[in-house]
């Protein structure tokens, strides 16, 4: 765009589209480091598999450890330095996110955590014929967190930002 | 038709890119801005200095462990300037659309 004259409608639409794309790029770039997902996946595995290997007594300690890890993660994310430690290169603005989408996401996460807790508590009491079934479930959940976590997290962040605003309409606007 | 009022600082495409990237963030690492905007370190440094001089961005330096880091954040003035600039662009798009419809 020239600094001395008004842009044409096509140039203006293209520039607006670029501004929108850059905003979405910020959401895509706000993910954490791979090692964070590895730690969270291993923690999920330990939470579920502990009773198989060290007995039911370990369940409480592992649960406390997992809770401490989750709280530390959330606290670190609230500061620039903490986020940088976790591999985040940008911090997303909350008002950039679609409120309804984020509420649905929070409810889904709560449901998953609740199901996980119910399964781990019931798993400590219920004995299936299948040996080490809790370790199997833990390994599956851990693998999902480690291998699919980054892509899922990126997709959610991008969707949350895209859902919050509409792309500017006009001549040459992307459809 | 009222004349669209552009922000003179944001008429530069690199500065507009930087401000647009920062618009969705509370802060961003300097190295991330450089990579995403696809500009050299010296070019980014120059543009960030210009934006900082106009009060559009805040720059903070610090350490994470022993590594130095620089974070850039869009100020309230920078956000207002971007909104004004985008509104001016939108005005041109809307005027063109109305003219086409008539």
mmCIF file of N, CA and C in Angstrom, chain A residues 1-13 15-16 18-23 25-30 77-81 83-85 88-96 168-171, chain B residues 1 3-4 6 10-11 13 16-17 20-33 35-38 60-65 69 71 79 82 85-90 92-94 96-97:
data_model
loop_
_atom_site.group_PDB
_atom_site.id
_atom_site.type_symbol
_atom_site.label_atom_id
_atom_site.label_comp_id
_atom_site.label_asym_id
_atom_site.label_seq_id
_atom_site.Cartn_x
_atom_site.Cartn_y
_atom_site.Cartn_z
ATOM 1 N N UNK A 1 0.833 -1.184 0.000
ATOM 2 C CA UNK A 1 0.000 0.000 0.000
ATOM 3 C C UNK A 1 0.883 1.254 0.000
ATOM 4 N N UNK A 2 0.592 2.212 -0.865
ATOM 5 C CA UNK A 2 1.392 3.434 -0.933
ATOM 6 C C UNK A 2 1.136 4.323 0.281
ATOM 7 N N UNK A 3 2.182 5.023 0.681
ATOM 8 C CA UNK A 3 2.044 5.917 1.832
ATOM 9 C C UNK A 3 1.439 7.257 1.417
ATOM 10 N N UNK A 4 1.322 7.499 0.087
ATOM 11 C CA UNK A 4 0.915 8.824 -0.372
ATOM 12 C C UNK A 4 -0.504 8.868 -0.915
ATOM 13 N N UNK A 5 -1.123 7.745 -1.142
ATOM 14 C CA UNK A 5 -2.483 7.769 -1.671
ATOM 15 C C UNK A 5 -3.295 6.645 -1.037
ATOM 16 N N UNK A 6 -4.630 6.825 -1.102
ATOM 17 C CA UNK A 6 -5.494 5.792 -0.531
ATOM 18 C C UNK A 6 -5.355 4.496 -1.321
ATOM 19 N N UNK A 7 -5.443 3.365 -0.618
ATOM 20 C CA UNK A 7 -5.377 2.097 -1.339
ATOM 21 C C UNK A 7 -6.656 1.857 -2.131
ATOM 22 N N UNK A 8 -6.548 1.028 -3.158
ATOM 23 C CA UNK A 8 -7.746 0.645 -3.904
ATOM 24 C C UNK A 8 -8.583 -0.271 -3.007
ATOM 25 N N UNK A 9 -9.877 -0.476 -3.330
ATOM 26 C CA UNK A 9 -10.695 -1.389 -2.512
ATOM 27 C C UNK A 9 -10.090 -2.781 -2.426
ATOM 28 N N UNK A 10 -9.489 -3.245 -3.528
ATOM 29 C CA UNK A 10 -8.870 -4.576 -3.522
ATOM 30 C C UNK A 10 -7.677 -4.613 -2.568
ATOM 31 N N UNK A 11 -6.877 -3.547 -2.617
ATOM 32 C CA UNK A 11 -5.714 -3.474 -1.717
ATOM 33 C C UNK A 11 -6.172 -3.404 -0.262
ATOM 34 N N UNK A 12 -7.212 -2.609 -0.028
ATOM 35 C CA UNK A 12 -7.727 -2.460 1.343
ATOM 36 C C UNK A 12 -8.247 -3.802 1.866
ATOM 37 N N UNK A 13 -8.992 -4.531 0.998
ATOM 38 C CA UNK A 13 -9.534 -5.839 1.409
ATOM 39 C C UNK A 13 -8.402 -6.819 1.677
ATOM 40 N N UNK A 15 -5.326 -6.107 2.568
ATOM 41 C CA UNK A 15 -4.622 -5.709 3.799
ATOM 42 C C UNK A 15 -5.420 -6.135 5.037
ATOM 43 N N UNK A 16 -6.741 -5.951 4.981
ATOM 44 C CA UNK A 16 -7.580 -6.373 6.112
ATOM 45 C C UNK A 16 -7.492 -7.882 6.329
ATOM 46 N N UNK A 18 -4.946 -9.736 5.525
ATOM 47 C CA UNK A 18 -3.619 -10.007 6.094
ATOM 48 C C UNK A 18 -3.609 -9.750 7.598
ATOM 49 N N UNK A 19 -4.253 -8.657 8.009
ATOM 50 C CA UNK A 19 -4.320 -8.331 9.441
ATOM 51 C C UNK A 19 -4.991 -9.478 10.198
ATOM 52 N N UNK A 20 -6.098 -9.991 9.618
ATOM 53 C CA UNK A 20 -6.837 -11.098 10.242
ATOM 54 C C UNK A 20 -5.971 -12.362 10.307
ATOM 55 N N UNK A 21 -5.277 -12.644 9.212
ATOM 56 C CA UNK A 21 -4.415 -13.835 9.172
ATOM 57 C C UNK A 21 -3.304 -13.745 10.214
ATOM 58 N N UNK A 22 -2.741 -12.565 10.381
ATOM 59 C CA UNK A 22 -1.658 -12.384 11.363
ATOM 60 C C UNK A 22 -2.178 -12.634 12.780
ATOM 61 N N UNK A 23 -3.404 -12.217 13.021
ATOM 62 C CA UNK A 23 -4.000 -12.429 14.354
ATOM 63 C C UNK A 23 -4.153 -13.930 14.636
ATOM 64 N N UNK A 25 -2.316 -16.241 13.241
ATOM 65 C CA UNK A 25 -0.960 -16.767 13.395
ATOM 66 C C UNK A 25 -0.501 -16.676 14.847
ATOM 67 N N UNK A 26 -0.899 -15.607 15.521
ATOM 68 C CA UNK A 26 -0.530 -15.438 16.928
ATOM 69 C C UNK A 26 -1.113 -16.569 17.767
ATOM 70 N N UNK A 27 -2.338 -17.007 17.428
ATOM 71 C CA UNK A 27 -2.959 -18.116 18.161
ATOM 72 C C UNK A 27 -2.214 -19.417 17.884
ATOM 73 N N UNK A 28 -1.837 -19.609 16.624
ATOM 74 C CA UNK A 28 -1.136 -20.843 16.255
ATOM 75 C C UNK A 28 0.248 -20.919 16.901
ATOM 76 N N UNK A 29 0.847 -19.746 17.139
ATOM 77 C CA UNK A 29 2.203 -19.729 17.682
ATOM 78 C C UNK A 29 2.273 -19.779 19.193
ATOM 79 N N UNK A 30 1.129 -19.918 19.846
ATOM 80 C CA UNK A 30 1.153 -19.830 21.306
ATOM 81 C C UNK A 30 1.224 -21.192 21.999
ATOM 82 N N UNK A 77 1.909 -20.594 33.513
ATOM 83 C CA UNK A 77 1.340 -20.018 32.285
ATOM 84 C C UNK A 77 0.890 -18.567 32.451
ATOM 85 N N UNK A 78 0.720 -18.141 33.694
ATOM 86 C CA UNK A 78 0.197 -16.792 33.934
ATOM 87 C C UNK A 78 1.288 -15.718 33.844
ATOM 88 N N UNK A 79 2.558 -16.148 33.802
ATOM 89 C CA UNK A 79 3.636 -15.150 33.733
ATOM 90 C C UNK A 79 4.425 -15.333 32.439
ATOM 91 N N UNK A 80 5.086 -14.243 32.012
ATOM 92 C CA UNK A 80 5.901 -14.310 30.789
ATOM 93 C C UNK A 80 7.034 -15.304 30.941
ATOM 94 N N UNK A 81 7.759 -15.201 32.069
ATOM 95 C CA UNK A 81 8.917 -16.083 32.263
ATOM 96 C C UNK A 81 8.485 -17.544 32.403
ATOM 97 N N UNK A 83 5.758 -18.918 31.207
ATOM 98 C CA UNK A 83 5.306 -19.385 29.894
ATOM 99 C C UNK A 83 6.499 -19.708 29.009
ATOM 100 N N UNK A 84 7.536 -18.838 29.093
ATOM 101 C CA UNK A 84 8.738 -19.084 28.283
ATOM 102 C C UNK A 84 9.398 -20.393 28.701
ATOM 103 N N UNK A 85 9.398 -20.672 30.007
ATOM 104 C CA UNK A 85 9.966 -21.946 30.496
ATOM 105 C C UNK A 85 9.228 -23.137 29.887
ATOM 106 N N UNK A 88 6.228 -21.512 25.554
ATOM 107 C CA UNK A 88 5.261 -20.628 24.888
ATOM 108 C C UNK A 88 5.970 -19.352 24.447
ATOM 109 N N UNK A 89 5.834 -19.002 23.192
ATOM 110 C CA UNK A 89 6.524 -17.813 22.683
ATOM 111 C C UNK A 89 5.601 -16.608 22.612
ATOM 112 N N UNK A 90 4.305 -16.838 22.754
ATOM 113 C CA UNK A 90 3.351 -15.734 22.835
ATOM 114 C C UNK A 90 2.325 -16.057 23.920
ATOM 115 N N UNK A 91 1.718 -15.020 24.446
ATOM 116 C CA UNK A 91 0.614 -15.206 25.388
ATOM 117 C C UNK A 91 -0.643 -14.654 24.752
ATOM 118 N N UNK A 92 -1.633 -15.520 24.565
ATOM 119 C CA UNK A 92 -2.858 -15.076 23.885
ATOM 120 C C UNK A 92 -3.693 -14.158 24.783
ATOM 121 N N UNK A 93 -4.295 -13.140 24.172
ATOM 122 C CA UNK A 93 -5.232 -12.294 24.912
ATOM 123 C C UNK A 93 -6.551 -13.038 25.092
ATOM 124 N N UNK A 94 -7.088 -12.975 26.297
ATOM 125 C CA UNK A 94 -8.345 -13.697 26.558
ATOM 126 C C UNK A 94 -9.500 -13.152 25.706
ATOM 127 N N UNK A 95 -9.517 -11.823 25.514
ATOM 128 C CA UNK A 95 -10.658 -11.273 24.775
ATOM 129 C C UNK A 95 -10.575 -11.538 23.275
ATOM 130 N N UNK A 96 -9.500 -12.206 22.839
ATOM 131 C CA UNK A 96 -9.417 -12.625 21.442
ATOM 132 C C UNK A 96 -10.145 -13.955 21.226
ATOM 133 N N UNK A 168 -13.269 -10.041 7.641
ATOM 134 C CA UNK A 168 -13.841 -8.885 6.956
ATOM 135 C C UNK A 168 -14.326 -9.259 5.559
ATOM 136 N N UNK A 169 -15.515 -8.805 5.256
ATOM 137 C CA UNK A 169 -16.050 -9.079 3.930
ATOM 138 C C UNK A 169 -15.752 -7.906 3.007
ATOM 139 N N UNK A 170 -15.703 -8.176 1.747
ATOM 140 C CA UNK A 170 -15.457 -7.110 0.791
ATOM 141 C C UNK A 170 -14.874 -7.650 -0.480
ATOM 142 N N UNK A 171 -14.539 -6.763 -1.416
ATOM 143 C CA UNK A 171 -13.988 -7.216 -2.670
ATOM 144 C C UNK A 171 -12.699 -7.996 -2.442
ATOM 145 N N UNK B 1 -18.280 11.503 0.186
ATOM 146 C CA UNK B 1 -17.760 10.393 0.998
ATOM 147 C C UNK B 1 -16.656 10.919 1.921
ATOM 148 N N UNK B 3 -13.261 11.171 3.930
ATOM 149 C CA UNK B 3 -11.958 10.604 3.594
ATOM 150 C C UNK B 3 -11.515 9.651 4.723
ATOM 151 N N UNK B 4 -11.037 8.480 4.308
ATOM 152 C CA UNK B 4 -10.574 7.503 5.293
ATOM 153 C C UNK B 4 -9.315 8.025 5.978
ATOM 154 N N UNK B 6 -6.087 7.215 7.732
ATOM 155 C CA UNK B 6 -5.124 6.162 8.013
ATOM 156 C C UNK B 6 -4.137 6.615 9.072
ATOM 157 N N UNK B 10 1.325 3.180 10.560
ATOM 158 C CA UNK B 10 0.961 1.823 10.111
ATOM 159 C C UNK B 10 0.829 1.724 8.595
ATOM 160 N N UNK B 11 1.125 2.781 7.882
ATOM 161 C CA UNK B 11 1.115 2.686 6.415
ATOM 162 C C UNK B 11 2.294 1.849 5.922
ATOM 163 N N UNK B 13 4.127 -1.478 5.623
ATOM 164 C CA UNK B 13 3.571 -2.836 5.702
ATOM 165 C C UNK B 13 4.231 -3.691 6.796
ATOM 166 N N UNK B 16 2.772 -2.634 10.068
ATOM 167 C CA UNK B 16 1.386 -3.120 10.181
ATOM 168 C C UNK B 16 1.378 -4.617 10.501
ATOM 169 N N UNK B 17 2.297 -5.363 9.872
ATOM 170 C CA UNK B 17 2.404 -6.801 10.155
ATOM 171 C C UNK B 17 2.743 -7.036 11.626
ATOM 172 N N UNK B 20 -0.212 -6.189 13.813
ATOM 173 C CA UNK B 20 -1.287 -7.181 13.632
ATOM 174 C C UNK B 20 -0.959 -8.469 14.382
ATOM 175 N N UNK B 21 0.317 -8.873 14.328
ATOM 176 C CA UNK B 21 0.729 -10.082 15.052
ATOM 177 C C UNK B 21 0.552 -9.900 16.554
ATOM 178 N N UNK B 22 0.889 -8.704 17.028
ATOM 179 C CA UNK B 22 0.807 -8.449 18.468
ATOM 180 C C UNK B 22 -0.624 -8.241 18.945
ATOM 181 N N UNK B 23 -1.532 -7.927 18.011
ATOM 182 C CA UNK B 23 -2.910 -7.585 18.403
ATOM 183 C C UNK B 23 -3.610 -8.733 19.127
ATOM 184 N N UNK B 24 -3.271 -9.963 18.753
ATOM 185 C CA UNK B 24 -3.939 -11.103 19.382
ATOM 186 C C UNK B 24 -3.247 -11.598 20.641
ATOM 187 N N UNK B 25 -2.185 -10.909 21.057
ATOM 188 C CA UNK B 25 -1.392 -11.414 22.183
ATOM 189 C C UNK B 25 -1.305 -10.409 23.327
ATOM 190 N N UNK B 26 -1.014 -10.950 24.515
ATOM 191 C CA UNK B 26 -0.690 -10.077 25.652
ATOM 192 C C UNK B 26 0.773 -9.663 25.526
ATOM 193 N N UNK B 27 1.595 -10.579 25.003
ATOM 194 C CA UNK B 27 3.018 -10.329 24.764
ATOM 195 C C UNK B 27 3.496 -11.381 23.772
ATOM 196 N N UNK B 28 4.610 -11.107 23.145
ATOM 197 C CA UNK B 28 5.213 -12.090 22.237
ATOM 198 C C UNK B 28 6.720 -11.957 22.322
ATOM 199 N N UNK B 29 7.406 -13.083 22.175
ATOM 200 C CA UNK B 29 8.862 -13.038 22.184
ATOM 201 C C UNK B 29 9.357 -12.380 20.904
ATOM 202 N N UNK B 30 10.382 -11.593 21.066
ATOM 203 C CA UNK B 30 10.976 -10.856 19.948
ATOM 204 C C UNK B 30 11.345 -11.817 18.815
ATOM 205 N N UNK B 31 11.945 -12.966 19.165
ATOM 206 C CA UNK B 31 12.384 -13.927 18.127
ATOM 207 C C UNK B 31 11.184 -14.505 17.363
ATOM 208 N N UNK B 32 10.060 -14.683 18.056
ATOM 209 C CA UNK B 32 8.850 -15.195 17.388
ATOM 210 C C UNK B 32 8.320 -14.162 16.391
ATOM 211 N N UNK B 33 8.317 -12.898 16.799
ATOM 212 C CA UNK B 33 7.855 -11.832 15.905
ATOM 213 C C UNK B 33 8.747 -11.790 14.657
ATOM 214 N N UNK B 35 10.614 -14.201 13.300
ATOM 215 C CA UNK B 35 10.393 -15.367 12.427
ATOM 216 C C UNK B 35 9.048 -15.291 11.713
ATOM 217 N N UNK B 36 8.008 -14.887 12.443
ATOM 218 C CA UNK B 36 6.660 -14.890 11.867
ATOM 219 C C UNK B 36 6.474 -13.760 10.857
ATOM 220 N N UNK B 37 7.072 -12.618 11.150
ATOM 221 C CA UNK B 37 6.969 -11.482 10.224
ATOM 222 C C UNK B 37 7.937 -11.638 9.056
ATOM 223 N N UNK B 38 8.849 -12.598 9.184
ATOM 224 C CA UNK B 38 9.840 -12.888 8.131
ATOM 225 C C UNK B 38 10.651 -11.637 7.778
ATOM 226 N N UNK B 60 10.081 -5.291 26.823
ATOM 227 C CA UNK B 60 10.623 -5.668 28.130
ATOM 228 C C UNK B 60 11.721 -6.701 27.924
ATOM 229 N N UNK B 61 12.800 -6.546 28.665
ATOM 230 C CA UNK B 61 13.910 -7.498 28.575
ATOM 231 C C UNK B 61 14.035 -8.256 29.881
ATOM 232 N N UNK B 62 14.480 -9.495 29.796
ATOM 233 C CA UNK B 62 14.650 -10.284 31.005
ATOM 234 C C UNK B 62 15.412 -11.559 30.717
ATOM 235 N N UNK B 63 15.476 -12.416 31.700
ATOM 236 C CA UNK B 63 16.183 -13.690 31.549
ATOM 237 C C UNK B 63 15.235 -14.837 31.867
ATOM 238 N N UNK B 64 15.391 -15.919 31.116
ATOM 239 C CA UNK B 64 14.716 -17.172 31.467
ATOM 240 C C UNK B 64 15.843 -18.161 31.687
ATOM 241 N N UNK B 65 16.108 -18.486 32.968
ATOM 242 C CA UNK B 65 17.331 -19.208 33.290
ATOM 243 C C UNK B 65 18.491 -18.249 33.051
ATOM 244 N N UNK B 69 15.992 -12.782 27.143
ATOM 245 C CA UNK B 69 14.793 -12.768 26.284
ATOM 246 C C UNK B 69 14.280 -11.343 26.181
ATOM 247 N N UNK B 71 10.645 -9.363 25.213
ATOM 248 C CA UNK B 71 9.217 -9.514 24.930
ATOM 249 C C UNK B 71 8.660 -8.181 24.417
ATOM 250 N N UNK B 79 -3.023 -0.388 19.979
ATOM 251 C CA UNK B 79 -4.272 -1.095 19.664
ATOM 252 C C UNK B 79 -5.291 -0.122 19.056
ATOM 253 N N UNK B 82 -4.293 0.660 15.489
ATOM 254 C CA UNK B 82 -4.609 -0.444 14.565
ATOM 255 C C UNK B 82 -6.104 -0.458 14.254
ATOM 256 N N UNK B 85 -6.871 2.337 11.891
ATOM 257 C CA UNK B 85 -6.344 2.023 10.562
ATOM 258 C C UNK B 85 -7.239 0.992 9.860
ATOM 259 N N UNK B 86 -7.626 -0.045 10.603
ATOM 260 C CA UNK B 86 -8.487 -1.094 10.028
ATOM 261 C C UNK B 86 -9.855 -0.512 9.660
ATOM 262 N N UNK B 87 -10.339 0.420 10.486
ATOM 263 C CA UNK B 87 -11.641 1.057 10.193
ATOM 264 C C UNK B 87 -11.558 1.859 8.901
ATOM 265 N N UNK B 88 -10.414 2.520 8.693
ATOM 266 C CA UNK B 88 -10.231 3.307 7.466
ATOM 267 C C UNK B 88 -10.210 2.390 6.244
ATOM 268 N N UNK B 89 -9.535 1.255 6.386
ATOM 269 C CA UNK B 89 -9.495 0.279 5.289
ATOM 270 C C UNK B 89 -10.900 -0.266 5.014
ATOM 271 N N UNK B 90 -11.615 -0.559 6.105
ATOM 272 C CA UNK B 90 -12.961 -1.104 5.964
ATOM 273 C C UNK B 90 -13.888 -0.096 5.288
ATOM 274 N N UNK B 92 -13.088 2.026 2.992
ATOM 275 C CA UNK B 92 -12.844 1.975 1.542
ATOM 276 C C UNK B 92 -13.552 0.766 0.926
ATOM 277 N N UNK B 93 -13.448 -0.376 1.624
ATOM 278 C CA UNK B 93 -14.094 -1.600 1.135
ATOM 279 C C UNK B 93 -15.612 -1.408 1.074
ATOM 280 N N UNK B 94 -16.182 -0.834 2.132
ATOM 281 C CA UNK B 94 -17.637 -0.639 2.199
ATOM 282 C C UNK B 94 -18.118 0.346 1.131
ATOM 283 N N UNK B 96 -16.753 0.971 -1.707
ATOM 284 C CA UNK B 96 -16.668 0.308 -3.012
ATOM 285 C C UNK B 96 -17.858 -0.635 -3.213
ATOM 286 N N UNK B 97 -18.206 -1.349 -2.119
ATOM 287 C CA UNK B 97 -19.318 -2.304 -2.203
ATOM 288 C C UNK B 97 -20.640 -1.563 -2.475
#
